[in-house]
Coordinates of C-alpha atoms in Angstrom, one line a residue:
M1 CA 18.9 20.9 2.5
T2 CA 15.1 21.3 2.7
E3 CA 14.3 18.3 4.9
P4 CA 11.7 19.0 7.6
G5 CA 13.0 18.8 11.1
W6 CA 10.7 15.9 12.1
V7 CA 12.4 13.5 9.7
Q8 CA 15.4 13.3 12.0
H9 CA 13.3 11.2 14.4
A10 CA 11.6 9.1 11.7
V11 CA 11.7 5.3 11.4
W12 CA 9.4 4.1 8.7
W13 CA 7.5 0.8 8.5
Q14 CA 6.7 0.1 4.8
V15 CA 3.6 -1.7 3.7
Y16 CA 2.5 -2.8 0.2
P17 CA -1.3 -2.3 0.8
L18 CA -2.7 -4.4 -2.1
G19 CA -0.7 -7.4 -1.0
F20 CA -1.0 -6.8 2.8
V21 CA -4.9 -6.9 2.6
G22 CA -5.0 -9.7 0.1
A23 CA -6.7 -7.6 -2.6
E24 CA -7.6 -8.9 -6.1
Q25 CA -4.7 -8.8 -8.6
Q26 CA -6.9 -7.0 -11.2
S27 CA -8.9 -3.8 -10.8
L28 CA -12.6 -4.2 -10.0
A29 CA -15.2 -3.9 -12.7
P30 CA -16.7 -0.4 -13.0
D31 CA -20.0 -1.5 -11.4
E32 CA -18.4 -3.2 -8.4
D33 CA -18.4 -1.5 -5.0
S34 CA -15.3 -0.6 -3.0
R35 CA -14.0 -3.3 -0.7
H36 CA -13.1 -1.1 2.3
R37 CA -10.0 -3.0 3.2
L38 CA -7.8 -0.1 4.2
A39 CA -9.3 -0.2 7.7
A40 CA -7.5 -3.6 8.1
L41 CA -4.3 -1.6 8.5
T42 CA -5.6 0.2 11.6
P43 CA -5.0 -2.7 14.1
W44 CA -1.4 -2.7 12.9
L45 CA -0.7 0.9 13.9
D46 CA -0.3 -0.2 17.6
Y47 CA 2.0 -2.9 16.4
L48 CA 4.0 -0.3 14.4
Q49 CA 4.4 1.7 17.6
E50 CA 5.3 -1.3 19.7
L51 CA 8.0 -2.0 17.1
G52 CA 9.3 1.5 17.7
A53 CA 8.6 3.0 14.3
S54 CA 7.1 6.4 13.9
G55 CA 6.0 6.5 10.2
L56 CA 3.8 4.4 7.9
L57 CA 5.1 4.2 4.4
L58 CA 2.3 3.1 2.1
G59 CA 2.8 1.6 -1.3
P60 CA 0.3 2.5 -4.0
V61 CA -3.2 3.2 -2.9
F62 CA -4.7 5.0 -6.0
E63 CA -7.0 3.4 -8.6
S64 CA -4.9 1.2 -10.8
A65 CA -5.2 -1.7 -13.3
T66 CA -3.1 -4.3 -11.5
H67 CA -0.2 -3.9 -9.1
G68 CA -0.7 -0.2 -8.2
Y69 CA 2.1 1.2 -10.4
D70 CA -0.2 1.5 -13.5
T71 CA -2.3 4.3 -12.1
I72 CA -5.7 5.1 -13.7
D73 CA -7.0 7.8 -11.3
F74 CA -4.6 9.7 -9.0
R75 CA -7.5 11.3 -7.0
R76 CA -9.3 8.1 -6.2
I77 CA -8.4 5.4 -3.7
D78 CA -8.2 2.0 -5.4
R79 CA -11.6 0.4 -4.8
R80 CA -9.9 -2.9 -3.9
L81 CA -8.7 -1.0 -0.8
G82 CA -11.7 1.3 -0.2
D83 CA -12.6 4.9 -0.7
E84 CA -11.5 8.3 0.6
A85 CA -13.4 7.9 3.8
D86 CA -11.3 4.8 4.5
F87 CA -8.1 6.7 3.8
A88 CA -9.2 9.5 6.0
G89 CA -9.9 7.1 8.8
L90 CA -6.5 5.5 8.5
V91 CA -4.6 8.8 8.4
S92 CA -6.6 10.0 11.4
A93 CA -5.9 6.9 13.4
A94 CA -2.2 7.2 12.5
H95 CA -2.0 10.9 13.5
E96 CA -3.7 10.2 16.8
R97 CA -0.8 7.9 17.6
G98 CA 1.8 10.4 16.4
I99 CA 2.5 8.3 13.3
R100 CA 3.4 10.1 10.0
V101 CA 2.0 8.8 6.7
M102 CA 4.0 8.6 3.4
L103 CA 2.3 8.0 0.1
D104 CA 3.8 6.3 -3.0
G105 CA 3.5 8.6 -6.1
V106 CA 4.0 7.1 -9.5
F107 CA 4.6 10.3 -11.6
N108 CA 7.0 8.9 -14.2
H109 CA 4.3 6.8 -16.0
V110 CA 0.6 5.9 -15.9
G111 CA -1.5 2.9 -16.9
R112 CA -2.9 2.6 -20.4
D113 CA -6.4 3.1 -18.9
F114 CA -5.4 6.6 -17.6
P115 CA -8.1 8.8 -19.2
V116 CA -5.7 11.3 -20.8
F117 CA -3.9 8.5 -22.6
Q118 CA -7.1 7.1 -23.9
A119 CA -8.1 10.5 -25.0
A120 CA -4.8 10.8 -26.9
L121 CA -5.4 7.6 -28.7
K122 CA -8.9 8.7 -29.7
E123 CA -8.2 12.3 -30.6
G124 CA -4.9 12.0 -32.4
A125 CA -1.5 13.5 -32.7
D126 CA -2.6 17.1 -32.6
S127 CA -4.7 16.8 -29.5
A128 CA -3.9 18.4 -26.2
A129 CA -4.0 15.0 -24.6
A130 CA -1.3 13.6 -27.0
Q131 CA 1.1 16.2 -25.7
W132 CA 1.0 14.6 -22.3
F133 CA 3.1 11.7 -23.7
R134 CA 5.9 11.0 -26.1
M135 CA 4.2 9.4 -29.0
S136 CA 5.2 8.4 -32.6
W137 CA 2.2 8.4 -34.9
P138 CA 2.1 6.3 -38.1
L139 CA 2.0 8.3 -41.3
T140 CA -0.8 6.3 -42.8
G141 CA -3.3 3.7 -41.6
T142 CA -5.1 3.2 -38.3
A143 CA -2.4 1.4 -36.3
E144 CA -1.9 2.5 -32.7
P145 CA 0.9 5.0 -32.3
D146 CA 4.1 3.9 -30.6
Y147 CA 4.9 5.6 -27.3
D148 CA 7.6 5.8 -24.7
H149 CA 7.0 3.3 -21.9
F150 CA 8.7 2.3 -18.7
E151 CA 11.5 -0.3 -18.9
G152 CA 9.9 -2.4 -21.6
H153 CA 6.4 -2.5 -20.0
R154 CA 3.9 -1.2 -22.6
Q155 CA 1.2 -1.1 -19.9
L156 CA 3.2 1.7 -18.2
V157 CA 3.0 4.8 -20.4
T158 CA 5.7 7.4 -19.8
L159 CA 4.6 11.0 -19.2
N160 CA 6.0 13.9 -21.1
H161 CA 7.7 15.8 -18.3
A162 CA 8.5 18.7 -20.6
N163 CA 4.8 19.5 -20.8
P164 CA 3.8 22.3 -18.3
E165 CA 0.3 20.7 -18.0
V166 CA 1.9 17.5 -16.6
A167 CA 3.8 19.5 -14.0
D168 CA 0.6 21.3 -13.1
F169 CA -1.2 18.0 -12.7
V170 CA 1.5 16.5 -10.5
V171 CA 1.5 19.6 -8.3
E172 CA -2.2 19.3 -7.8
V173 CA -2.2 15.6 -7.1
M174 CA 0.6 15.9 -4.5
C175 CA -1.2 18.8 -2.8
H176 CA -4.6 17.1 -3.0
W177 CA -3.4 14.3 -0.7
L178 CA -1.2 16.4 1.5
D179 CA -4.3 18.5 2.1
R180 CA -6.0 15.3 3.2
G181 CA -3.4 14.4 5.8
A182 CA -0.5 12.8 4.1
D183 CA 2.9 13.9 5.5
A184 CA 5.3 12.7 2.8
W185 CA 5.7 11.4 -0.7
R186 CA 7.9 8.6 -2.1
L187 CA 8.4 9.4 -5.8
D188 CA 8.5 6.0 -7.6
A189 CA 11.1 5.7 -10.4
A190 CA 12.4 9.2 -9.7
Y191 CA 15.6 8.1 -11.5
A192 CA 13.6 8.0 -14.8
V193 CA 12.2 11.6 -14.4
P194 CA 14.4 14.6 -15.3
A195 CA 15.6 16.3 -12.2
E196 CA 14.5 19.6 -13.8
F197 CA 10.9 18.5 -13.6
W198 CA 11.0 18.2 -9.8
A199 CA 12.9 21.5 -9.6
Q200 CA 9.8 23.1 -11.1
V201 CA 7.2 21.0 -9.2
L202 CA 8.5 20.8 -5.6
P203 CA 8.8 24.6 -4.8
R204 CA 5.1 24.9 -5.7
V205 CA 4.2 22.0 -3.5
R206 CA 6.3 23.3 -0.6
E207 CA 4.8 26.7 -0.9
R208 CA 1.5 25.1 0.2
H209 CA 3.0 22.3 2.4
P210 CA 6.4 23.4 3.7
D211 CA 6.6 20.5 6.2
A212 CA 6.2 17.8 3.6
Y213 CA 9.0 15.2 3.2
I214 CA 9.9 14.1 -0.4
V215 CA 12.1 11.1 -1.1
G216 CA 12.8 9.7 -4.6
E217 CA 13.4 6.2 -5.7
V218 CA 16.9 6.3 -7.2
I219 CA 18.9 3.0 -7.7
H220 CA 22.1 3.9 -9.5
G221 CA 24.2 7.0 -10.3
D222 CA 24.9 10.3 -8.6
Y223 CA 22.6 10.4 -5.6
A224 CA 23.8 13.7 -4.3
G225 CA 23.8 15.3 -7.8
Y226 CA 20.2 14.2 -8.3
V227 CA 19.1 15.6 -4.9
A228 CA 20.8 18.9 -5.6
A229 CA 19.4 19.3 -9.1
S230 CA 15.8 18.1 -8.3
G231 CA 15.3 19.7 -4.9
I232 CA 14.0 16.5 -3.3
D233 CA 14.9 15.8 0.3
S234 CA 16.4 12.3 -0.1
V235 CA 16.8 9.2 -2.2
T236 CA 16.7 5.5 -1.6
Q237 CA 20.1 4.2 -0.6
Y238 CA 20.4 1.1 -2.8
E239 CA 24.2 1.3 -2.8
L240 CA 24.3 0.7 0.9
W241 CA 21.6 -2.0 0.7
K242 CA 23.6 -3.9 -1.8
A243 CA 26.9 -3.5 0.1
I244 CA 25.3 -4.8 3.3
W245 CA 24.0 -8.1 2.0
S246 CA 26.8 -8.7 -0.4
S247 CA 29.6 -8.1 2.1
L248 CA 27.9 -10.3 4.7
N249 CA 27.4 -13.1 2.2
D250 CA 30.9 -12.9 0.8
R251 CA 32.4 -12.2 4.3
N252 CA 34.2 -9.3 2.6
L253 CA 33.7 -6.2 4.7
Y254 CA 36.1 -4.3 2.5
E255 CA 33.2 -3.9 0.1
L256 CA 31.2 -2.3 2.9
D257 CA 34.1 -0.1 3.8
W258 CA 34.3 1.3 0.3
T259 CA 30.5 2.0 0.3
L260 CA 30.7 3.8 3.7
S261 CA 33.0 6.4 2.2
R262 CA 30.4 7.2 -0.5
H263 CA 27.7 7.1 2.1
N264 CA 29.6 9.6 4.3
A265 CA 29.9 12.0 1.3
Q266 CA 26.2 11.8 0.7
L267 CA 25.4 12.5 4.3
E268 CA 27.3 15.8 4.0
Q269 CA 24.4 16.9 1.6
F270 CA 21.4 14.9 2.6
A271 CA 20.2 11.9 4.7
P272 CA 19.4 8.9 2.4
L273 CA 16.4 6.6 3.0
T274 CA 18.2 3.5 4.2
F275 CA 16.8 -0.1 4.2
V276 CA 17.7 -3.7 4.1
G277 CA 14.4 -4.7 2.5
N278 CA 11.5 -3.2 0.5
H279 CA 8.7 -4.3 -1.8
D280 CA 10.9 -4.6 -4.8
V281 CA 13.7 -6.9 -3.5
T282 CA 14.2 -10.4 -2.1
R283 CA 13.7 -10.3 1.7
I284 CA 16.8 -10.0 3.8
A285 CA 16.2 -13.3 5.6
S286 CA 16.3 -15.0 2.2
K287 CA 19.0 -12.8 0.6
L288 CA 21.6 -13.7 3.3
T289 CA 23.1 -17.1 2.9
D290 CA 23.7 -17.3 6.7
D291 CA 20.6 -16.1 8.5
R292 CA 22.6 -15.8 11.7
L293 CA 23.9 -12.6 10.1
V294 CA 20.5 -10.9 9.8
A295 CA 21.3 -9.2 13.1
H296 CA 24.5 -7.7 11.6
A297 CA 22.5 -6.2 8.8
L298 CA 20.1 -4.6 11.3
V299 CA 22.9 -3.2 13.4
L300 CA 24.3 -1.5 10.3
L301 CA 20.9 -0.2 9.3
F302 CA 20.2 1.4 12.7
T303 CA 23.6 2.7 13.5
L304 CA 24.5 4.3 10.1
G305 CA 23.4 7.8 9.1
G306 CA 20.1 8.1 7.1
T307 CA 16.4 7.6 7.7
P308 CA 15.8 3.9 8.3
S309 CA 12.9 2.0 6.8
I310 CA 11.7 -1.5 7.6
Y311 CA 9.7 -3.5 5.1
A312 CA 6.7 -5.1 6.9
G313 CA 7.4 -8.7 7.8
D314 CA 11.2 -8.4 7.8
E315 CA 11.0 -7.7 11.5
Q316 CA 9.4 -11.1 11.9
G317 CA 11.9 -12.9 9.7
F318 CA 9.5 -13.3 6.7
R319 CA 11.2 -15.0 3.7
G320 CA 10.5 -14.3 0.1
I321 CA 12.4 -14.3 -3.2
K322 CA 11.8 -11.8 -5.9
E323 CA 11.8 -13.4 -9.4
D324 CA 12.1 -11.8 -12.8
R325 CA 8.8 -13.0 -14.3
E326 CA 5.1 -12.2 -14.3
G327 CA 3.9 -12.6 -10.7
G328 CA 7.5 -12.6 -9.5
D329 CA 6.8 -10.1 -6.7
D330 CA 4.0 -12.2 -5.1
A331 CA 6.3 -14.0 -2.7
I332 CA 7.6 -10.7 -1.3
R333 CA 4.2 -9.0 -1.1
P334 CA 2.1 -11.5 0.8
A335 CA -1.2 -11.0 2.7
F336 CA -0.9 -10.5 6.4
P337 CA -3.2 -11.8 9.1
A338 CA -6.1 -9.7 10.3
D339 CA -4.4 -9.0 13.7
P340 CA -0.8 -8.9 14.8
G341 CA -1.7 -11.5 17.5
E342 CA -2.0 -14.1 14.7
L343 CA 1.7 -13.9 13.8
S344 CA 3.8 -16.9 14.5
A345 CA 5.8 -16.8 17.8
L346 CA 8.9 -17.9 15.7
G347 CA 9.3 -14.3 14.6
R348 CA 9.3 -12.8 18.1
P349 CA 13.1 -12.8 18.8
L350 CA 13.8 -10.9 15.7
F351 CA 11.0 -8.4 16.5
V352 CA 12.5 -7.9 19.9
L353 CA 15.9 -7.2 18.3
H354 CA 14.3 -4.6 16.1
Q355 CA 12.7 -3.0 19.2
E356 CA 16.1 -2.9 20.9
L357 CA 17.9 -1.3 18.0
I358 CA 15.2 1.1 17.0
G359 CA 15.0 2.2 20.6
M360 CA 18.7 2.8 20.6
R361 CA 18.4 4.7 17.4
R362 CA 15.6 7.0 18.6
R363 CA 17.5 7.7 21.8
H364 CA 20.3 9.0 19.7
P365 CA 18.6 11.1 17.0
W366 CA 21.9 12.6 16.0
L367 CA 22.6 9.3 14.2
H368 CA 20.4 10.7 11.4
R369 CA 23.4 12.6 9.9
A370 CA 26.3 10.8 11.6
Q371 CA 29.2 9.7 9.6
A372 CA 31.0 6.3 10.0
H373 CA 34.8 6.3 10.5
V374 CA 36.4 2.8 10.2
E375 CA 38.7 2.0 13.1
H376 CA 39.6 -1.6 12.3
L377 CA 38.9 -3.7 9.1
A378 CA 39.4 -7.3 8.1
N379 CA 37.5 -9.6 5.8
E380 CA 35.3 -10.8 8.7
Q381 CA 35.6 -8.0 11.2
L382 CA 34.7 -4.3 11.2
V383 CA 34.9 -1.7 13.9
Y384 CA 33.6 1.9 13.2
T385 CA 32.8 5.0 15.1
V386 CA 29.7 6.9 14.1
R387 CA 30.0 10.5 15.0
S388 CA 28.1 13.7 14.7
G389 CA 29.6 16.7 16.4
Q390 CA 30.5 15.7 20.0
D391 CA 28.3 12.6 19.9
S392 CA 29.6 9.2 19.0
L393 CA 29.1 5.4 19.3
V394 CA 31.4 2.6 18.5
V395 CA 30.1 -0.5 16.6
A396 CA 32.0 -3.8 16.2
L397 CA 31.0 -6.7 14.0
N398 CA 32.4 -10.2 13.8
L399 CA 31.3 -12.5 10.9
A400 CA 33.8 -15.3 11.8
D401 CA 32.8 -18.7 13.2
G402 CA 35.0 -18.2 16.3
P403 CA 35.5 -15.4 18.9
V404 CA 37.8 -12.5 18.2
T405 CA 39.3 -9.5 20.0
V406 CA 39.3 -6.2 18.1
P407 CA 40.3 -2.6 19.0
A408 CA 37.4 -0.3 20.0
P409 CA 39.1 3.1 20.6
Q410 CA 37.3 5.4 23.0
A411 CA 34.6 2.9 23.9
T412 CA 33.4 3.2 27.5
G413 CA 30.5 0.7 27.9
V414 CA 28.2 -1.9 26.2
L415 CA 25.0 -0.3 24.9
C416 CA 23.5 -3.2 22.8
G417 CA 24.8 -6.6 21.9
E418 CA 27.2 -9.0 23.6
A419 CA 30.9 -8.4 24.1
V420 CA 33.5 -8.1 26.8
L421 CA 35.0 -4.6 27.0
T422 CA 38.6 -4.3 28.2
S423 CA 40.5 -1.1 29.1
P424 CA 37.7 1.4 28.4
G425 CA 38.8 4.6 26.8
A426 CA 41.6 5.3 24.2
S427 CA 43.0 1.8 24.3
A428 CA 39.8 -0.1 24.6
S429 CA 39.2 -3.5 23.0
V430 CA 36.3 -5.9 22.8
E431 CA 36.1 -9.6 22.7
L432 CA 33.2 -10.6 20.4
P433 CA 31.7 -14.1 20.3
A434 CA 31.4 -16.0 17.0
R435 CA 29.2 -14.0 14.6
G436 CA 28.8 -11.4 17.4
W437 CA 28.2 -7.7 17.3
V438 CA 28.1 -4.9 19.8
V439 CA 27.2 -1.2 20.0
L440 CA 29.3 0.7 22.5
T441 CA 29.1 4.1 24.2
A442 CA 32.0 6.4 23.6

């Protein structure tokens, strides 16, 4: 495992910058000046720290045509956000507070306006530019060639990852921004990129930046196998995300129990990036059919192994439903107020709960690689011990509409939550209120 040591203590706060600052939905005209909006994130760094997080996970910040994932220039900050001086100022302000910065790298595909793709269209099939992509040229006529693109989106042109020039380019882009203060990379759509590509690229990046953290977006499949073959540090834990909201909605904790066994197996090899919300999914407050169970989702996030990430606004109870249509991400990527003080007071209780659970997490950094061992399981109740070496905690959840008493073996005291502990030690049990939860020392 190549993961840098500092990641054990990391809790990320994820921001989708173009939405956060209320940027235009289309790129600026070539003669338009930069908008210098990245600085609007600086007042939120103290808020990030107050929350208890230690890392800022930025969505796309490079020059793009629309939503940031159709990159035009990987070495230029999107002018809707600012320029490199604005980026340097944000990174400096973050580092002054001990906050790490992760960038979102879209290296599976590029936008149609990416200069090398435009050169390929102009120069033809035998050009060096054409070898950057997988293109099918017509035998006759002047029709545009067909080309591989990302998941049916012709505006997203897939790169040819078998071309050494593409690998060289990605190495240089990653190092360019690591040289300028970034601490980590999220690899967008990593699942679509051959693992062998990263196995060639990442050793060259780490040779120059050995402390960089690299996490790939992987949704389905063999997470551990992809990590091993690619050499990335981690992947996004979509299996656990799905099991959390689905088991809470269905009041079927057996589904979560099954997923925990897979999660444990992954933790033997790497620490997944865990979450209950991000910029691509319906917000957890909207996804759960009973918002009184949001707390249970958070307890799971902050007590299970992995590296937790919070999507900005979830800690305030923001709602938003992702829709499968053009503009369907707008509701989950809203603009934020200029200052955290402008947030509604209605979100304060959930923010305080995040603070409590993140504080607990950071006081127990061993949870990063801890495995969960189920002690008691029913449709609406779950008790598990999280353990790493000699360290352990006991967690109990109740989804039922009435109080219950469940075993809590080896529990010695209440750390977070509300419960009545009886007979601390080997024969311990806890009484949980309706829809209650508790984290116990052991």
